Amino acid sequence: MRLASASATSMTASDNDLGFLFHRCEKMTSIPANLVENAGHIEEFNSTFYNCIVLPSIPAGLFDPCISALNFSDCFRYCLALTSIPVGFFKCCTAATNMYNVFRFCNKVPSVPADLFLYNTHVTNLGGAFSKCDALKNFQLCIGSPNVATVTDFIVNASGVTRIVCVPANSTTYNSFNSYKNTSNNVTVSTSNADCGIDGDIDTEGMEYWEYTVNTEATNSGNKTASVPIDIIEYSDGLTLTENSE
């Protein structure tokens, strides 16, 4: 879908899907840091920023309010200009289960923070998470969930690199990555977070919980959008989407 317009008029607290919201917004160059500050009830972020091909960065803390989010599959897929992922980016999304293809084809991202998936202890699908990320060579990455069953095509193959994935011992996640690793992708599996530069157990202190407020309407012009109004997503007044006829 190409977003033609949006107004905060009809979305209620029962609405929980922001999937494909900015799909193919091919001129979007920035995301306000508080874009989803009132979206603590939202569960679906499937393909929300899919194919935002000139988006160069994503703000730290963007998804901190999204404590109910379950699905981030394809969320930033084909964000071809993206060059970095903030530390602790999914820290507060502890309910998330699906990260399938979340950064697929983000081929300018050279590194990932070690704690990117550390706090997502319910994730079951990391398949294709960094597939086709050609610039991503060396990394240390902690996986907090013991239940990751799908890691197919997790990372692009590369030689002469150091890639360490730290996972819970005696877990489905360990078995999945242990089966996945080979000489082509050069992934090493560890059961100690210290090997990825993180000591101790998961620290949930400092997670932010947000109050929800209501502002007024906002508009957006689909694939011609260069920036997004900060109040486009609201809690009780809601959101109405109009599909472009093109």
mmCIF file of C-alpha atoms in Angstrom:
data_model
loop_
_atom_site.group_PDB
_atom_site.id
_atom_site.type_symbol
_atom_site.label_atom_id
_atom_site.label_comp_id
_atom_site.label_asym_id
_atom_site.label_seq_id
_atom_site.Cartn_x
_atom_site.Cartn_y
_atom_site.Cartn_z
ATOM 1 C CA MET A 1 0.000 0.000 0.000
ATOM 2 C CA ARG A 2 1.123 3.552 -0.718
ATOM 3 C CA LEU A 3 -0.020 5.901 1.990
ATOM 4 C CA ALA A 4 -1.861 8.858 0.500
ATOM 5 C CA SER A 5 -3.125 10.529 3.650
ATOM 6 C CA ALA A 6 -3.589 10.001 7.340
ATOM 7 C CA SER A 7 -5.681 11.711 9.962
ATOM 8 C CA ALA A 8 -6.044 11.070 13.670
ATOM 9 C CA THR A 9 -9.775 10.480 13.686
ATOM 10 C CA SER A 10 -10.814 6.845 13.912
ATOM 11 C CA MET A 11 -8.189 4.575 15.480
ATOM 12 C CA THR A 12 -9.185 3.351 18.930
ATOM 13 C CA ALA A 13 -7.280 1.524 21.636
ATOM 14 C CA SER A 14 -8.411 -1.759 20.082
ATOM 15 C CA ASP A 15 -6.518 -1.077 16.850
ATOM 16 C CA ASN A 16 -3.146 -2.790 17.025
ATOM 17 C CA ASP A 17 -1.696 -2.890 13.512
ATOM 18 C CA LEU A 18 0.715 -0.397 11.949
ATOM 19 C CA GLY A 19 1.973 -2.860 9.376
ATOM 20 C CA PHE A 20 2.883 -1.388 5.965
ATOM 21 C CA LEU A 21 2.188 2.132 7.268
ATOM 22 C CA PHE A 22 5.105 3.725 5.396
ATOM 23 C CA HIS A 23 5.634 0.931 2.875
ATOM 24 C CA ARG A 24 7.330 2.305 -0.262
ATOM 25 C CA CYS A 25 7.675 5.828 1.101
ATOM 26 C CA GLU A 26 10.657 6.118 -1.178
ATOM 27 C CA LYS A 27 11.508 9.750 -0.357
ATOM 28 C CA MET A 28 11.320 9.498 3.422
ATOM 29 C CA THR A 29 14.574 10.815 4.875
ATOM 30 C CA SER A 30 13.808 10.938 8.594
ATOM 31 C CA ILE A 31 11.653 9.470 11.353
ATOM 32 C CA PRO A 32 10.725 11.611 14.375
ATOM 33 C CA ALA A 33 12.089 10.084 17.572
ATOM 34 C CA ASN A 34 8.652 10.233 19.221
ATOM 35 C CA LEU A 35 6.665 9.014 16.211
ATOM 36 C CA VAL A 36 5.134 6.077 18.119
ATOM 37 C CA GLU A 37 5.214 7.468 21.642
ATOM 38 C CA ASN A 38 1.465 6.764 21.949
ATOM 39 C CA ALA A 39 1.599 3.264 20.457
ATOM 40 C CA GLY A 40 2.099 1.136 23.534
ATOM 41 C CA HIS A 41 -0.886 -0.963 22.499
ATOM 42 C CA ILE A 42 0.336 -1.682 18.952
ATOM 43 C CA GLU A 43 1.248 -5.320 18.209
ATOM 44 C CA GLU A 44 2.048 -5.274 14.493
ATOM 45 C CA PHE A 45 4.973 -3.473 12.840
ATOM 46 C CA ASN A 46 5.220 -5.830 9.889
ATOM 47 C CA SER A 47 6.807 -3.992 6.919
ATOM 48 C CA THR A 48 6.169 -0.597 8.532
ATOM 49 C CA PHE A 49 9.215 1.024 6.869
ATOM 50 C CA TYR A 50 9.678 -1.541 4.086
ATOM 51 C CA ASN A 51 11.350 -0.010 1.022
ATOM 52 C CA CYS A 52 12.064 3.404 2.547
ATOM 53 C CA ILE A 53 15.089 3.319 0.310
ATOM 54 C CA VAL A 54 16.666 6.704 1.156
ATOM 55 C CA LEU A 55 16.135 6.587 4.931
ATOM 56 C CA PRO A 56 19.695 7.012 6.328
ATOM 57 C CA SER A 57 19.071 6.455 10.046
ATOM 58 C CA ILE A 58 16.565 5.407 12.676
ATOM 59 C CA PRO A 59 16.319 7.263 15.990
ATOM 60 C CA ALA A 60 17.449 5.661 19.218
ATOM 61 C CA GLY A 61 14.506 4.780 21.433
ATOM 62 C CA LEU A 62 12.012 4.812 18.558
ATOM 63 C CA PHE A 63 10.278 1.629 19.741
ATOM 64 C CA ASP A 64 10.775 2.118 23.499
ATOM 65 C CA PRO A 65 7.044 2.782 24.042
ATOM 66 C CA CYS A 66 6.039 -0.336 22.086
ATOM 67 C CA ILE A 67 5.801 -2.759 24.974
ATOM 68 C CA SER A 68 3.037 -4.800 23.282
ATOM 69 C CA ALA A 69 4.745 -5.191 19.899
ATOM 70 C CA LEU A 70 4.874 -8.770 18.646
ATOM 71 C CA ASN A 71 5.802 -8.662 14.975
ATOM 72 C CA PHE A 72 8.682 -6.721 13.390
ATOM 73 C CA SER A 73 9.021 -8.928 10.315
ATOM 74 C CA ASP A 74 10.313 -6.992 7.276
ATOM 75 C CA CYS A 75 10.075 -3.782 9.301
ATOM 76 C CA PHE A 76 13.173 -2.150 7.754
ATOM 77 C CA ARG A 77 13.582 -4.406 4.737
ATOM 78 C CA TYR A 78 15.059 -2.653 1.715
ATOM 79 C CA CYS A 79 16.099 0.419 3.699
ATOM 80 C CA LEU A 80 19.034 0.632 1.349
ATOM 81 C CA ALA A 81 20.501 3.877 2.745
ATOM 82 C CA LEU A 82 20.416 2.843 6.398
ATOM 83 C CA THR A 83 23.928 2.971 7.865
ATOM 84 C CA SER A 84 23.478 2.208 11.570
ATOM 85 C CA ILE A 85 21.265 0.568 14.179
ATOM 86 C CA PRO A 86 21.104 2.205 17.635
ATOM 87 C CA VAL A 87 22.246 0.422 20.787
ATOM 88 C CA GLY A 88 19.312 -1.063 22.709
ATOM 89 C CA PHE A 89 16.984 -0.480 19.787
ATOM 90 C CA PHE A 90 14.496 -3.246 20.706
ATOM 91 C CA LYS A 91 15.200 -3.167 24.455
ATOM 92 C CA CYS A 92 11.640 -2.416 25.550
ATOM 93 C CA CYS A 93 9.945 -4.709 23.018
ATOM 94 C CA THR A 94 10.135 -7.695 25.334
ATOM 95 C CA ALA A 95 6.931 -9.289 23.991
ATOM 96 C CA ALA A 96 8.230 -9.515 20.411
ATOM 97 C CA THR A 97 8.165 -12.951 18.780
ATOM 98 C CA ASN A 98 8.919 -12.328 15.102
ATOM 99 C CA MET A 99 12.005 -10.572 13.673
ATOM 100 C CA TYR A 100 11.914 -12.324 10.302
ATOM 101 C CA ASN A 101 13.780 -10.299 7.623
ATOM 102 C CA VAL A 102 13.762 -7.285 9.938
ATOM 103 C CA PHE A 103 16.878 -5.716 8.325
ATOM 104 C CA ARG A 104 17.036 -7.732 5.101
ATOM 105 C CA PHE A 105 18.757 -5.856 2.258
ATOM 106 C CA CYS A 106 20.010 -3.099 4.570
ATOM 107 C CA ASN A 107 23.242 -3.464 2.687
ATOM 108 C CA LYS A 108 25.018 -0.367 4.052
ATOM 109 C CA VAL A 109 24.816 -1.351 7.728
ATOM 110 C CA PRO A 110 28.414 -2.222 8.767
ATOM 111 C CA SER A 111 27.772 -3.314 12.353
ATOM 112 C CA VAL A 112 25.045 -4.241 14.836
ATOM 113 C CA PRO A 113 24.901 -3.560 18.588
ATOM 114 C CA ALA A 114 25.543 -6.634 20.732
ATOM 115 C CA ASP A 115 22.306 -6.124 22.685
ATOM 116 C CA LEU A 116 20.027 -5.767 19.651
ATOM 117 C CA PHE A 117 18.039 -8.942 20.458
ATOM 118 C CA LEU A 118 19.181 -9.445 24.055
ATOM 119 C CA TYR A 119 15.941 -8.349 25.704
ATOM 120 C CA ASN A 120 13.555 -10.025 23.266
ATOM 121 C CA THR A 121 13.219 -13.218 25.254
ATOM 122 C CA HIS A 122 10.124 -14.486 23.400
ATOM 123 C CA VAL A 123 11.440 -14.307 19.845
ATOM 124 C CA THR A 124 11.036 -17.509 17.830
ATOM 125 C CA ASN A 125 11.926 -16.320 14.319
ATOM 126 C CA LEU A 126 15.182 -14.589 13.316
ATOM 127 C CA GLY A 127 15.249 -15.978 9.804
ATOM 128 C CA GLY A 128 16.746 -13.584 7.255
ATOM 129 C CA ALA A 129 17.299 -10.906 9.914
ATOM 130 C CA PHE A 130 20.499 -9.690 8.212
ATOM 131 C CA SER A 131 20.211 -11.454 4.885
ATOM 132 C CA LYS A 132 21.732 -9.481 2.008
ATOM 133 C CA CYS A 133 23.377 -7.059 4.457
ATOM 134 C CA ASP A 134 26.563 -7.095 2.412
ATOM 135 C CA ALA A 135 28.465 -4.522 4.513
ATOM 136 C CA LEU A 136 27.901 -6.448 7.742
ATOM 137 C CA LYS A 137 31.099 -8.378 8.371
ATOM 138 C CA ASN A 138 32.291 -8.771 11.962
ATOM 139 C CA PHE A 139 29.860 -8.726 14.872
ATOM 140 C CA GLN A 140 29.109 -9.968 18.387
ATOM 141 C CA LEU A 141 25.409 -10.487 19.019
ATOM 142 C CA CYS A 142 23.541 -11.708 22.103
ATOM 143 C CA ILE A 143 20.247 -13.536 21.593
ATOM 144 C CA GLY A 144 18.125 -13.470 24.754
ATOM 145 C CA SER A 145 15.378 -15.850 23.681
ATOM 146 C CA PRO A 146 15.829 -19.590 24.290
ATOM 147 C CA ASN A 147 13.087 -20.391 21.768
ATOM 148 C CA VAL A 148 14.422 -19.253 18.383
ATOM 149 C CA ALA A 149 13.485 -22.058 16.004
ATOM 150 C CA THR A 150 14.039 -20.275 12.676
ATOM 151 C CA VAL A 151 17.404 -18.776 11.664
ATOM 152 C CA THR A 152 17.403 -19.692 7.976
ATOM 153 C CA ASP A 153 19.390 -17.195 5.870
ATOM 154 C CA PHE A 154 20.213 -15.235 9.042
ATOM 155 C CA ILE A 155 23.297 -13.499 7.651
ATOM 156 C CA VAL A 156 25.022 -13.050 4.320
ATOM 157 C CA ASN A 157 27.953 -15.380 3.725
ATOM 158 C CA ALA A 158 31.426 -13.927 4.078
ATOM 159 C CA SER A 159 34.984 -15.150 4.543
ATOM 160 C CA GLY A 160 37.737 -13.830 6.794
ATOM 161 C CA VAL A 161 35.279 -12.433 9.350
ATOM 162 C CA THR A 162 34.585 -12.921 13.079
ATOM 163 C CA ARG A 163 30.946 -13.436 13.979
ATOM 164 C CA ILE A 164 29.980 -14.519 17.480
ATOM 165 C CA VAL A 165 26.373 -15.250 18.475
ATOM 166 C CA CYS A 166 25.812 -15.691 22.215
ATOM 167 C CA VAL A 167 22.736 -17.763 23.051
ATOM 168 C CA PRO A 168 21.143 -19.485 26.081
ATOM 169 C CA ALA A 169 22.688 -22.873 26.814
ATOM 170 C CA ASN A 170 20.715 -26.070 26.272
ATOM 171 C CA SER A 171 18.049 -24.225 24.291
ATOM 172 C CA THR A 172 16.203 -24.360 21.005
ATOM 173 C CA THR A 173 18.130 -21.231 20.038
ATOM 174 C CA TYR A 174 21.445 -22.975 20.632
ATOM 175 C CA ASN A 175 20.388 -25.939 18.515
ATOM 176 C CA SER A 176 19.144 -23.681 15.722
ATOM 177 C CA PHE A 177 22.332 -21.634 15.464
ATOM 178 C CA ASN A 178 24.561 -24.643 15.974
ATOM 179 C CA SER A 179 22.887 -26.272 12.964
ATOM 180 C CA TYR A 180 23.032 -23.059 10.955
ATOM 181 C CA LYS A 181 26.715 -22.218 11.398
ATOM 182 C CA ASN A 182 29.085 -23.273 8.628
ATOM 183 C CA THR A 183 32.310 -22.192 6.941
ATOM 184 C CA SER A 184 30.396 -19.940 4.543
ATOM 185 C CA ASN A 185 28.700 -17.705 7.108
ATOM 186 C CA ASN A 186 31.523 -17.988 9.698
ATOM 187 C CA VAL A 187 29.184 -17.854 12.687
ATOM 188 C CA THR A 188 30.547 -19.036 16.027
ATOM 189 C CA VAL A 189 28.013 -20.023 18.706
ATOM 190 C CA SER A 190 28.723 -19.302 22.368
ATOM 191 C CA THR A 191 26.679 -19.762 25.533
ATOM 192 C CA SER A 192 28.414 -16.942 27.401
ATOM 193 C CA ASN A 193 27.262 -13.350 26.921
ATOM 194 C CA ALA A 194 30.718 -12.263 28.030
ATOM 195 C CA ASP A 195 31.999 -13.424 24.649
ATOM 196 C CA CYS A 196 29.863 -10.673 23.133
ATOM 197 C CA GLY A 197 31.015 -8.061 25.636
ATOM 198 C CA ILE A 198 27.926 -8.278 27.863
ATOM 199 C CA ASP A 199 28.261 -9.514 31.456
ATOM 200 C CA GLY A 200 25.567 -10.859 33.755
ATOM 201 C CA ASP A 201 21.868 -11.386 33.264
ATOM 202 C CA ILE A 202 19.450 -9.279 31.290
ATOM 203 C CA ASP A 203 19.058 -5.889 32.965
ATOM 204 C CA THR A 204 15.532 -4.560 32.698
ATOM 205 C CA GLU A 205 16.175 -1.497 34.835
ATOM 206 C CA GLY A 206 15.825 1.771 33.029
ATOM 207 C CA MET A 207 13.148 0.586 30.619
ATOM 208 C CA GLU A 208 10.744 3.414 29.991
ATOM 209 C CA TYR A 209 6.978 3.122 30.285
ATOM 210 C CA TRP A 210 4.999 5.817 28.581
ATOM 211 C CA GLU A 211 1.783 7.650 29.258
ATOM 212 C CA TYR A 212 -0.547 8.106 26.321
ATOM 213 C CA THR A 213 -1.732 11.508 25.195
ATOM 214 C CA VAL A 214 -3.895 12.749 22.366
ATOM 215 C CA ASN A 215 -2.998 15.423 19.852
ATOM 216 C CA THR A 216 -4.570 16.462 16.571
ATOM 217 C CA GLU A 217 -4.571 15.253 13.004
ATOM 218 C CA ALA A 218 -1.545 14.882 10.745
ATOM 219 C CA THR A 219 -1.058 14.116 7.095
ATOM 220 C CA ASN A 220 1.444 12.228 4.952
ATOM 221 C CA SER A 221 1.753 11.829 1.201
ATOM 222 C CA GLY A 222 2.858 8.271 0.622
ATOM 223 C CA ASN A 223 5.908 7.578 -1.495
ATOM 224 C CA LYS A 224 6.502 11.328 -1.900
ATOM 225 C CA THR A 225 6.974 11.794 1.840
ATOM 226 C CA ALA A 226 10.339 13.231 2.884
ATOM 227 C CA SER A 227 9.560 13.543 6.588
ATOM 228 C CA VAL A 228 6.894 12.332 8.990
ATOM 229 C CA PRO A 229 4.867 14.526 11.395
ATOM 230 C CA ILE A 230 5.552 13.603 15.001
ATOM 231 C CA ASP A 231 1.853 13.309 15.871
ATOM 232 C CA ILE A 232 0.737 11.094 12.997
ATOM 233 C CA ILE A 233 0.106 8.192 15.388
ATOM 234 C CA GLU A 234 -2.139 8.801 18.366
ATOM 235 C CA TYR A 235 -3.765 6.642 21.005
ATOM 236 C CA SER A 236 -7.506 7.267 21.333
ATOM 237 C CA ASP A 237 -8.313 9.700 18.526
ATOM 238 C CA GLY A 238 -6.720 7.289 16.116
ATOM 239 C CA LEU A 239 -5.590 7.021 12.548
ATOM 240 C CA THR A 240 -7.356 6.780 9.226
ATOM 241 C CA LEU A 241 -5.430 5.572 6.179
ATOM 242 C CA THR A 242 -6.392 6.314 2.600
ATOM 243 C CA GLU A 243 -4.944 4.024 -0.047
ATOM 244 C CA ASN A 244 -3.542 5.681 -3.141
ATOM 245 C CA SER A 245 -5.411 4.603 -6.257
ATOM 246 C CA GLU A 246 -2.185 4.372 -8.243
#
